[in-house]
Short mmCIF file of C-alpha atoms and ligand atoms in Angstrom, two decimals:
data_model
loop_
_atom_site.label_atom_id
_atom_site.label_comp_id
_atom_site.label_asym_id
_atom_site.label_seq_id
_atom_site.Cartn_x
_atom_site.Cartn_y
_atom_site.Cartn_z
CA MET A 267 -81.40 -118.70 147.29
CA SER A 268 -84.59 -120.39 146.79
CA VAL A 269 -87.22 -117.43 146.64
CA VAL A 270 -89.34 -116.87 143.66
CA LYS A 271 -87.88 -113.49 142.33
CA ARG A 272 -90.01 -110.63 141.20
CA THR A 273 -89.83 -109.19 137.91
CA SER A 274 -91.61 -106.09 136.45
CA SER A 275 -92.38 -104.93 132.93
CA ASN A 276 -91.22 -101.39 134.04
CA VAL A 277 -87.56 -101.29 133.04
CA LEU A 278 -86.41 -99.18 136.16
CA LEU A 279 -88.33 -101.64 138.59
CA ASP A 280 -87.09 -104.64 136.92
CA THR A 281 -83.27 -103.19 137.14
CA ALA A 282 -83.82 -102.19 140.83
CA LEU A 283 -85.07 -105.84 141.78
CA LYS A 284 -82.20 -107.52 139.69
CA ASN A 285 -79.51 -105.31 141.31
CA PHE A 286 -80.89 -106.15 144.69
CA TYR A 287 -81.24 -110.00 144.02
CA ALA A 288 -77.51 -110.17 142.87
CA ALA A 289 -76.11 -108.25 145.73
CA ALA A 290 -78.35 -110.29 148.34
CA GLU A 291 -77.02 -113.61 146.67
CA GLU A 292 -73.54 -112.52 147.00
CA MET A 293 -73.88 -111.25 150.63
CA GLY A 294 -75.57 -114.62 151.53
CA LEU A 295 -78.56 -112.78 152.77
CA GLU A 296 -81.22 -115.20 154.23
CA ASP A 297 -84.38 -116.10 152.02
CA GLY A 298 -86.88 -114.26 154.52
CA LEU A 299 -85.12 -110.96 154.18
CA ILE A 300 -84.78 -111.18 150.46
CA GLU A 301 -88.49 -111.52 150.43
CA ILE A 302 -89.30 -108.60 152.61
CA LEU A 303 -86.57 -106.22 151.00
CA SER A 304 -87.92 -107.27 147.59
CA HIS A 305 -91.39 -105.71 148.20
CA SER A 306 -92.63 -102.22 149.45
CA GLU A 307 -94.10 -101.93 152.62
CA ARG A 308 -96.78 -99.54 151.25
CA ARG A 309 -97.87 -98.48 147.67
CA THR A 310 -100.53 -95.57 147.49
CA ALA A 311 -102.40 -94.35 144.46
CA VAL A 312 -104.69 -91.72 144.70
CA SER A 313 -106.76 -89.68 142.10
CA ILE A 314 -106.62 -85.87 142.06
CA PRO A 315 -109.43 -84.16 140.56
CA VAL A 316 -108.41 -80.53 139.65
CA GLU A 317 -110.36 -77.70 138.23
CA MET A 318 -108.20 -76.04 135.56
CA ASP A 319 -108.13 -72.40 134.64
CA ASP A 320 -110.61 -72.84 131.84
CA GLY A 321 -113.16 -74.31 134.17
CA THR A 322 -112.92 -77.85 132.94
CA VAL A 323 -112.11 -80.82 135.45
CA LYS A 324 -109.08 -83.05 134.96
CA VAL A 325 -108.19 -86.22 136.98
CA PHE A 326 -104.50 -86.83 137.63
CA ASP A 327 -102.92 -89.98 139.03
CA GLY A 328 -100.78 -89.47 142.31
CA TYR A 329 -98.56 -91.90 143.86
CA ARG A 330 -96.47 -92.47 147.08
CA VAL A 331 -94.30 -95.49 147.84
CA MET A 332 -92.76 -96.31 151.04
CA HIS A 333 -90.15 -99.11 150.23
CA ASN A 334 -88.83 -99.89 153.81
CA THR A 335 -88.75 -98.05 157.11
CA SER A 336 -86.71 -100.50 159.09
CA ILE A 337 -84.14 -97.93 159.92
CA GLY A 338 -86.30 -94.66 160.05
CA PRO A 339 -89.24 -92.91 158.24
CA ALA A 340 -89.27 -93.20 154.43
CA LYS A 341 -87.40 -90.40 152.47
CA GLY A 342 -87.71 -89.42 148.85
CA GLY A 343 -88.85 -86.98 146.41
CA VAL A 344 -92.09 -86.18 144.61
CA ARG A 345 -91.68 -85.92 140.96
CA PHE A 346 -94.00 -84.24 138.38
CA HIS A 347 -93.57 -85.87 135.07
CA PRO A 348 -95.71 -87.45 132.27
CA GLU A 349 -93.86 -91.09 132.86
CA VAL A 350 -94.47 -91.24 136.47
CA CYS A 351 -96.26 -94.32 137.60
CA LEU A 352 -96.42 -96.48 140.65
CA ASP A 353 -93.93 -98.98 139.37
CA GLU A 354 -91.42 -96.17 138.92
CA CYS A 355 -92.13 -94.78 142.12
CA GLU A 356 -91.25 -98.17 143.79
CA ALA A 357 -87.87 -98.41 142.00
CA LEU A 358 -86.91 -95.03 143.04
CA GLY A 359 -88.14 -95.49 146.45
CA MET A 360 -86.16 -98.64 146.52
CA MET A 361 -82.86 -96.87 145.61
CA MET A 362 -83.53 -94.20 148.35
CA THR A 363 -83.71 -97.09 150.91
CA TRP A 364 -80.05 -98.10 149.84
CA LYS A 365 -79.06 -94.41 149.40
CA CYS A 366 -80.10 -93.32 152.98
CA SER A 367 -78.82 -96.43 154.55
CA LEU A 368 -75.22 -95.98 152.95
CA ALA A 369 -75.21 -92.39 154.24
CA GLY A 370 -75.83 -93.40 157.78
CA ILE A 371 -78.99 -91.31 158.36
CA PRO A 372 -81.85 -92.40 160.23
CA TYR A 373 -84.35 -92.89 157.10
CA GLY A 374 -85.75 -95.50 154.81
CA GLY A 375 -86.65 -94.93 151.28
CA GLY A 376 -89.77 -93.51 149.62
CA LYS A 377 -90.81 -91.86 146.41
CA GLY A 378 -93.88 -90.27 145.07
CA GLY A 379 -95.30 -88.07 142.04
CA VAL A 380 -97.99 -86.91 139.99
CA CYS A 381 -98.48 -88.05 136.10
CA CYS A 382 -98.66 -84.91 134.50
CA GLU A 383 -96.89 -82.48 131.99
CA PRO A 384 -95.51 -79.52 134.18
CA LEU A 385 -94.90 -77.25 131.26
CA GLU A 386 -98.57 -77.18 130.66
CA LEU A 387 -99.65 -76.17 134.03
CA SER A 388 -100.26 -72.81 135.39
CA ARG A 389 -98.80 -71.88 138.69
CA LYS A 390 -102.56 -72.04 140.14
CA GLU A 391 -103.16 -75.25 138.50
CA LYS A 392 -99.96 -76.67 140.06
CA GLU A 393 -100.98 -75.44 143.46
CA ARG A 394 -104.36 -77.31 143.10
CA ILE A 395 -102.54 -80.60 142.42
CA CYS A 396 -100.24 -80.24 145.30
CA ARG A 397 -102.78 -79.51 147.71
CA THR A 398 -105.19 -82.40 146.75
CA TRP A 399 -101.96 -84.77 146.37
CA ALA A 400 -101.25 -83.51 149.94
CA ALA A 401 -104.75 -84.05 151.34
CA ARG A 402 -105.29 -87.40 149.81
CA MET A 403 -101.79 -88.58 150.86
CA GLU A 404 -102.31 -87.02 154.48
CA PRO A 405 -102.92 -90.63 156.12
CA VAL A 406 -99.53 -91.96 154.75
CA VAL A 407 -97.05 -89.14 155.16
CA GLY A 408 -95.69 -87.64 158.52
CA ALA A 409 -92.66 -86.70 160.27
CA MET A 410 -91.85 -89.94 161.60
CA THR A 411 -93.68 -92.05 158.92
CA ASP A 412 -92.57 -90.56 155.53
CA VAL A 413 -90.94 -87.27 154.56
CA PRO A 414 -91.20 -86.31 150.97
CA ALA A 415 -89.03 -83.73 149.28
CA PRO A 416 -88.40 -82.16 145.95
CA ASP A 417 -87.77 -84.15 142.74
CA VAL A 418 -87.94 -83.51 139.18
CA ASN A 419 -90.04 -80.49 138.43
CA THR A 420 -90.99 -80.00 141.74
CA GLY A 421 -89.19 -77.55 144.46
CA GLY A 422 -89.82 -74.93 147.32
CA PRO A 423 -93.27 -73.85 146.19
CA GLU A 424 -94.47 -77.51 145.82
CA MET A 425 -92.98 -78.39 149.34
CA VAL A 426 -94.91 -75.20 150.88
CA TRP A 427 -98.35 -76.12 149.48
CA PHE A 428 -97.81 -79.70 150.64
CA MET A 429 -96.83 -78.37 154.19
CA ASP A 430 -99.65 -75.68 154.36
CA THR A 431 -102.34 -78.10 153.31
CA ILE A 432 -101.56 -80.85 156.01
CA SER A 433 -100.66 -78.33 158.74
CA LYS A 434 -104.21 -76.82 157.86
CA MET A 435 -106.00 -80.01 158.12
CA ARG A 436 -104.30 -80.98 161.17
CA ASN A 437 -104.83 -77.61 162.89
CA ARG A 438 -100.96 -77.32 163.83
CA LEU A 439 -97.68 -76.58 161.95
CA GLU A 440 -95.93 -79.57 160.48
CA PRO A 441 -92.89 -78.27 159.19
CA ALA A 442 -90.97 -81.51 159.57
CA ILE A 443 -93.12 -83.65 156.95
CA PHE A 444 -91.46 -81.97 153.96
CA THR A 445 -87.89 -81.00 153.37
CA GLY A 446 -86.78 -78.65 150.59
CA LYS A 447 -88.58 -75.60 151.75
CA PRO A 448 -87.45 -71.86 151.50
CA ILE A 449 -85.22 -70.74 154.28
CA PRO A 450 -87.89 -68.35 155.62
CA LEU A 451 -90.44 -71.39 155.85
CA TRP A 452 -88.40 -73.77 158.10
CA GLY A 453 -86.02 -74.42 155.42
CA SER A 454 -82.22 -74.80 155.96
CA LYS A 455 -79.07 -72.49 155.29
CA GLY A 456 -76.28 -74.70 153.38
CA ARG A 457 -78.62 -76.89 151.25
CA THR A 458 -77.88 -75.37 147.78
CA ALA A 459 -74.28 -76.00 148.15
CA ALA A 460 -74.70 -79.36 150.00
CA THR A 461 -74.49 -82.01 147.12
CA GLY A 462 -71.57 -80.34 145.38
CA TYR A 463 -69.71 -79.91 148.52
CA GLY A 464 -70.23 -83.69 149.23
CA VAL A 465 -69.09 -84.39 145.70
CA ALA A 466 -65.65 -82.66 146.37
CA THR A 467 -65.42 -84.02 149.86
CA CYS A 468 -65.48 -87.65 148.14
CA ALA A 469 -62.89 -86.57 145.60
CA ILE A 470 -60.71 -85.25 148.19
CA GLU A 471 -60.75 -88.15 150.31
CA LEU A 472 -60.14 -90.38 147.43
CA LEU A 473 -56.89 -88.57 146.56
CA LYS A 474 -55.96 -88.41 150.25
CA ASN A 475 -56.54 -92.39 150.51
CA LEU A 476 -54.11 -92.65 147.42
CA ASN A 477 -51.55 -90.23 148.80
CA PHE A 478 -52.19 -88.01 145.78
CA ASP A 479 -50.81 -84.50 146.25
CA LEU A 480 -54.12 -82.12 146.00
CA ALA A 481 -52.19 -79.48 144.82
CA LYS A 482 -51.13 -81.40 141.72
CA ALA A 483 -54.42 -82.77 141.03
CA THR A 484 -56.43 -81.75 137.95
CA VAL A 485 -60.03 -81.86 137.62
CA ALA A 486 -62.69 -81.72 134.80
CA ILE A 487 -66.48 -81.37 135.48
CA GLN A 488 -69.14 -82.08 133.06
CA GLY A 489 -72.15 -79.79 133.57
CA PHE A 490 -71.98 -76.33 135.56
CA GLY A 491 -75.35 -76.12 137.43
CA ASN A 492 -76.06 -76.57 141.05
CA VAL A 493 -74.08 -79.50 141.51
CA GLY A 494 -71.13 -78.92 139.18
CA THR A 495 -70.32 -75.11 140.56
CA TYR A 496 -70.28 -76.05 144.09
CA ALA A 497 -68.15 -79.12 143.40
CA ALA A 498 -65.68 -76.83 141.47
CA LEU A 499 -65.48 -74.22 144.03
CA ASN A 500 -64.61 -76.80 146.56
CA MET A 501 -61.95 -78.55 144.54
CA ILE A 502 -60.04 -75.36 144.10
CA GLN A 503 -60.51 -74.35 147.82
CA ALA A 504 -58.81 -77.83 148.51
CA GLY A 505 -55.81 -76.78 146.50
CA SER A 506 -56.59 -78.60 143.12
CA LYS A 507 -56.91 -77.04 139.69
CA VAL A 508 -60.10 -77.40 137.74
CA VAL A 509 -58.90 -77.55 134.07
CA ALA A 510 -62.18 -78.26 132.15
CA ILE A 511 -65.85 -77.39 132.92
CA SER A 512 -68.75 -77.77 130.67
CA ASP A 513 -72.40 -77.20 130.12
CA ILE A 514 -74.96 -77.34 127.23
CA THR A 515 -72.94 -74.36 125.47
CA GLY A 516 -69.69 -76.47 125.30
CA THR A 517 -66.44 -77.38 127.12
CA TYR A 518 -64.12 -74.51 128.49
CA TYR A 519 -60.54 -75.67 128.91
CA ALA A 520 -57.24 -74.07 130.19
CA LYS A 521 -54.34 -76.51 130.74
CA ASP A 522 -52.93 -74.49 133.80
CA GLY A 523 -56.21 -74.12 135.59
CA LEU A 524 -59.49 -72.17 134.85
CA ASP A 525 -60.91 -69.16 136.76
CA VAL A 526 -63.65 -70.88 138.65
CA LYS A 527 -64.67 -68.02 140.76
CA LYS A 528 -65.15 -65.79 137.52
CA ALA A 529 -66.81 -68.81 135.69
CA PHE A 530 -69.47 -69.12 138.96
CA ASP A 531 -70.21 -65.18 138.82
CA HIS A 532 -70.55 -65.52 134.93
CA VAL A 533 -73.24 -68.26 135.24
CA THR A 534 -74.82 -66.57 138.27
CA ASN A 535 -75.26 -63.11 136.28
CA HIS A 536 -76.04 -65.12 132.88
CA PRO A 537 -79.86 -64.91 132.28
CA LYS A 538 -79.99 -68.60 131.71
CA HIS A 539 -77.25 -69.39 134.09
CA LEU A 540 -75.06 -70.64 131.20
CA LEU A 541 -71.14 -70.44 130.59
CA GLU A 542 -71.98 -68.80 126.99
CA GLY A 543 -69.31 -66.12 126.56
CA PHE A 544 -67.14 -67.18 129.33
CA THR A 545 -63.41 -66.77 129.21
CA CYS A 546 -60.22 -66.30 131.31
CA PRO A 547 -56.56 -66.37 130.83
CA GLY A 548 -55.49 -69.48 128.93
CA CYS A 549 -59.08 -70.75 128.37
CA GLN A 550 -60.15 -72.34 124.98
CA LYS A 551 -63.45 -73.46 124.08
CA LEU A 552 -63.79 -77.23 122.90
CA ASP A 553 -66.72 -79.13 121.58
CA LEU A 554 -69.54 -80.33 123.86
CA PRO A 555 -68.45 -83.89 124.62
CA GLU A 556 -64.64 -83.11 124.98
CA VAL A 557 -64.90 -82.29 128.82
CA LEU A 558 -65.28 -86.29 129.20
CA TYR A 559 -61.90 -86.92 127.46
CA VAL A 560 -59.58 -84.50 129.12
CA ASP A 561 -56.28 -86.00 130.31
CA CYS A 562 -56.90 -85.25 134.20
CA THR A 563 -56.83 -86.76 137.58
CA VAL A 564 -60.48 -86.43 138.42
CA LEU A 565 -63.44 -86.53 136.09
CA ILE A 566 -66.76 -85.32 137.70
CA PRO A 567 -69.70 -86.09 135.58
CA ALA A 568 -72.32 -83.68 136.81
CA ALA A 569 -74.99 -83.29 134.15
CA LEU A 570 -76.68 -86.38 132.87
CA GLU A 571 -77.18 -89.96 133.04
CA GLY A 572 -75.59 -92.50 130.74
CA VAL A 573 -72.86 -90.00 129.30
CA ILE A 574 -69.96 -92.50 129.65
CA ASN A 575 -71.03 -95.68 128.06
CA GLY A 576 -70.06 -98.71 125.71
CA LYS A 577 -69.33 -96.32 122.95
CA ASN A 578 -67.16 -93.80 124.37
CA ALA A 579 -65.63 -94.98 127.68
CA ASP A 580 -62.46 -96.15 126.11
CA LYS A 581 -61.81 -92.26 125.24
CA VAL A 582 -61.76 -91.35 128.99
CA LYS A 583 -58.32 -90.32 130.00
CA ALA A 584 -58.90 -89.43 133.73
CA LYS A 585 -57.40 -91.55 136.51
CA TYR A 586 -60.53 -91.47 138.59
CA ILE A 587 -64.34 -90.92 138.19
CA VAL A 588 -66.49 -89.23 141.16
CA GLU A 589 -70.27 -89.65 140.01
CA ALA A 590 -72.05 -86.64 140.76
CA ALA A 591 -75.07 -87.11 138.42
CA ASN A 592 -77.47 -89.96 138.98
CA GLY A 593 -76.31 -92.81 136.80
CA PRO A 594 -73.58 -91.19 134.60
CA VAL A 595 -71.86 -94.45 133.68
CA THR A 596 -73.77 -97.44 132.18
CA PRO A 597 -72.81 -101.03 133.00
CA GLU A 598 -71.32 -101.20 129.69
CA GLY A 599 -69.25 -98.21 130.41
CA ASP A 600 -68.35 -99.43 133.73
CA ALA A 601 -66.90 -102.72 132.54
CA ILE A 602 -64.58 -100.55 130.00
CA LEU A 603 -63.40 -98.22 132.68
CA ASP A 604 -62.75 -101.40 135.02
CA ALA A 605 -60.71 -103.08 132.57
CA LYS A 606 -58.69 -99.65 131.99
CA GLY A 607 -58.06 -99.53 135.63
CA ILE A 608 -60.16 -96.48 136.19
CA LEU A 609 -61.56 -96.29 139.72
CA VAL A 610 -65.05 -95.29 139.93
CA VAL A 611 -66.72 -93.57 143.02
CA PRO A 612 -70.28 -94.34 142.76
CA ASP A 613 -73.08 -91.95 142.53
CA PHE A 614 -75.24 -93.02 145.60
CA LEU A 615 -72.18 -92.41 147.79
CA ALA A 616 -70.76 -89.35 145.79
CA ASN A 617 -73.95 -87.29 145.62
CA SER A 618 -75.60 -88.23 149.01
CA GLY A 619 -74.84 -84.75 150.32
CA GLY A 620 -78.42 -83.85 149.06
CA VAL A 621 -80.40 -86.38 151.29
CA ILE A 622 -77.98 -85.72 154.07
CA GLY A 623 -78.72 -82.05 153.68
CA SER A 624 -82.46 -82.96 153.82
CA TYR A 625 -81.84 -84.90 156.89
CA PHE A 626 -80.14 -81.80 158.37
CA GLU A 627 -83.25 -79.72 157.64
CA TRP A 628 -85.48 -82.25 159.46
CA CYS A 629 -83.48 -82.25 162.44
CA GLN A 630 -83.62 -78.39 162.54
CA ASP A 631 -87.42 -78.38 161.95
CA LEU A 632 -87.98 -81.14 164.90
CA GLY A 633 -85.94 -79.19 167.37
CA GLY A 634 -87.15 -75.72 166.32
CA PHE A 635 -83.58 -74.45 166.49
CA PHE A 636 -81.56 -73.43 163.50
CA TRP A 637 -77.82 -73.96 162.63
CA THR A 638 -75.48 -71.63 160.89
CA GLU A 639 -74.08 -72.47 157.48
CA GLU A 640 -70.81 -73.40 159.11
CA GLU A 641 -72.12 -76.02 161.39
CA TYR A 642 -74.10 -77.27 158.46
CA ASN A 643 -71.11 -77.78 156.36
CA GLU A 644 -68.74 -78.98 159.14
CA ARG A 645 -71.36 -81.69 160.10
CA LEU A 646 -71.71 -82.53 156.33
CA VAL A 647 -68.23 -82.80 155.73
CA ARG A 648 -67.91 -85.24 158.63
CA ILE A 649 -70.44 -87.38 157.61
CA MET A 650 -69.36 -87.72 153.89
CA ARG A 651 -65.79 -88.43 154.95
CA ASP A 652 -66.98 -91.15 157.28
CA ASN A 653 -69.17 -92.72 154.59
CA PHE A 654 -66.57 -92.57 152.09
CA GLN A 655 -64.07 -94.21 154.20
CA ARG A 656 -66.46 -96.99 155.22
CA VAL A 657 -67.07 -97.79 151.53
CA TRP A 658 -63.53 -97.87 150.86
CA ALA A 659 -62.70 -99.98 153.63
CA TYR A 660 -65.47 -102.34 152.82
CA SER A 661 -64.24 -102.52 149.17
CA LYS A 662 -60.72 -103.19 150.04
CA ASP A 663 -61.66 -105.86 152.78
CA LYS A 664 -63.88 -107.93 150.19
CA ASN A 665 -61.54 -106.92 147.28
CA ILE A 666 -64.59 -105.56 145.43
CA LYS A 667 -65.06 -102.44 143.26
CA MET A 668 -66.51 -99.47 145.11
CA ARG A 669 -69.96 -99.50 143.59
CA ARG A 670 -70.80 -103.34 144.75
CA ALA A 671 -69.09 -102.50 148.27
CA ALA A 672 -71.47 -99.42 148.64
CA PHE A 673 -74.51 -101.35 147.55
CA MET A 674 -73.81 -104.53 149.79
CA ALA A 675 -72.96 -102.02 152.61
CA ALA A 676 -76.03 -100.33 152.18
CA ILE A 677 -78.16 -103.45 152.17
CA GLN A 678 -76.55 -104.94 155.09
CA ARG A 679 -77.49 -102.05 157.13
CA VAL A 680 -81.10 -102.25 156.28
CA ALA A 681 -81.04 -106.11 156.64
CA ASP A 682 -79.52 -105.80 160.24
CA ALA A 683 -82.32 -103.42 161.08
CA ALA A 684 -84.96 -105.40 159.65
CA ARG A 685 -83.86 -108.40 161.40
CA MET A 686 -83.51 -106.84 164.79
CA ARG A 687 -87.07 -105.37 164.63
CA GLY A 688 -88.50 -108.75 163.48
CA ILE A 689 -91.63 -109.53 161.54
CA PHE A 690 -94.73 -107.99 163.13
CA LEU A 691 -97.66 -110.56 163.18
P1 NAD B 2124 -78.68 -78.38 137.04
O1 NAD B 2124 -80.02 -78.28 136.11
O2 NAD B 2124 -78.45 -77.33 137.94
O3 NAD B 2124 -77.17 -78.26 136.20
C1 NAD B 2124 -77.07 -79.31 135.05
C2 NAD B 2124 -75.94 -78.85 134.30
O4 NAD B 2124 -75.62 -79.88 133.51
C3 NAD B 2124 -76.32 -77.69 133.50
O5 NAD B 2124 -75.15 -76.83 133.73
C4 NAD B 2124 -76.45 -77.98 132.09
O6 NAD B 2124 -76.29 -76.83 131.19
C5 NAD B 2124 -75.39 -79.05 132.11
N1 NAD B 2124 -75.74 -80.09 131.13
C6 NAD B 2124 -76.86 -80.39 130.55
N2 NAD B 2124 -76.95 -81.30 129.38
C7 NAD B 2124 -75.41 -81.36 128.99
C8 NAD B 2124 -74.66 -81.95 128.14
N3 NAD B 2124 -75.12 -82.68 127.27
N4 NAD B 2124 -73.26 -81.59 128.39
C9 NAD B 2124 -72.76 -81.03 129.32
N5 NAD B 2124 -73.46 -80.33 130.30
C10 NAD B 2124 -74.84 -80.46 130.06
O7 NAD B 2124 -78.63 -79.78 137.62
P2 NAD B 2124 -77.92 -80.20 138.96
O8 NAD B 2124 -79.01 -79.89 140.23
O9 NAD B 2124 -76.66 -79.74 139.11
O10 NAD B 2124 -77.87 -81.78 138.96
C11 NAD B 2124 -76.90 -82.40 137.95
C12 NAD B 2124 -77.02 -84.02 138.29
O11 NAD B 2124 -76.88 -84.12 139.82
C13 NAD B 2124 -78.53 -84.55 137.94
O12 NAD B 2124 -78.12 -85.93 137.49
C14 NAD B 2124 -79.08 -84.70 139.02
O13 NAD B 2124 -80.18 -85.80 139.27
C15 NAD B 2124 -78.10 -85.20 140.10
N6 NAD B 2124 -78.31 -84.92 141.36
C16 NAD B 2124 -78.64 -83.60 141.96
C17 NAD B 2124 -78.89 -83.45 143.32
C18 NAD B 2124 -78.95 -82.01 143.84
O14 NAD B 2124 -79.13 -81.82 144.83
N7 NAD B 2124 -79.06 -81.09 142.94
C19 NAD B 2124 -78.55 -84.24 144.19
C20 NAD B 2124 -78.32 -85.82 143.83
C21 NAD B 2124 -77.99 -85.99 142.33
#
């Protein structure tokens, strides 16, 4: 490779670039494509003047980066956080390109955000920020251009304000520009469970490939929120035992299996959606980190990034790890797990049910015809299974770890599309 490699003072962007160059080199990708894919197609920065509730005016910085659209419109969230900046959006947009590519959906990658402290904003102030962000980004977003979605500190209400603003500016309803909308406003049934359902599908496919009897498999899940709960419900539906679950209140363990449905009802009815006070036959409460060290078949970290690292990876007793959270295993942790022979299904394969669900919402919005939850789930499982098997086969074929295989397969699909489309002008 003879390209001048880009670097960045932003750690996230620098890491994203380094990971890309390393994989591209291993794949023998041609220099021209390395140059193209290491740059974003468009980096947009806007100012967002907002009248605050007390009558003063504040100006926020808003961003949207379109990393690559060789396969299809850019897809990725809009984040509200004090650390949001253009380089961070570029790094996350690049990761979305690989995630969408690996998921086999017709999207490229993008990311956006507003640098702000959401906890200090009233609902009305948030609405004004969203409407001005949308108005100023109107030239760069579109159902066939760039399709934003919720991310950290944004959700259904923000997507509705974005959609409403652009629809009014264009004098026509534009439901397919934003995904993650509430069901009555062109959202989709099935989205709530999609990520956890996809995680469980990966775990099930893994065990089937290894001829492991699902009825004999035991599962531990860190984090019992949106992703963890639906992963747990789907694992018991497949016949496995969930022996440990956890949230910020501690680890809940039962050697012969927990009553997951009871735990689900417990968090649904708890005012803060916590496991606090949960019990069932055989259940004992352990310290918070213990969930990671349970002797089990599959460990599903579904809470935070970096929880399995150089300091604790040697204590993990699970045979397999399916990464539900983004980045739960650090590179140091990964090396230790590898040495111990623990197979890891990487995050951007395992948790891609979320973005596949966004794609389903977009499909329904473009067609104006809505699916049942059964149709949604049936399609989700089919795609997740195919993707898992593709990465599995690629990793066996090249004799590399699943994480590397997933990354290389993802880059390959984008590179092929970019090569076919050629360089314009
Ligand atoms: P959530 O907020 O609904 O749930 C997080 C859970 O983790 C909660 O039960 C919380 O109590 C628990 N938790 C927090 N700190 C913990 C700790 N130290 N120990 C044990 N438990 C702890 O979040 P979510 O939507 O379920 O997302 C979980 C992870 O999955 C995040 O990394 C997120 O980025 C990733 N992810 C989510 C989606 C999605 O569609 N929701 C998609 C892709 C990736």
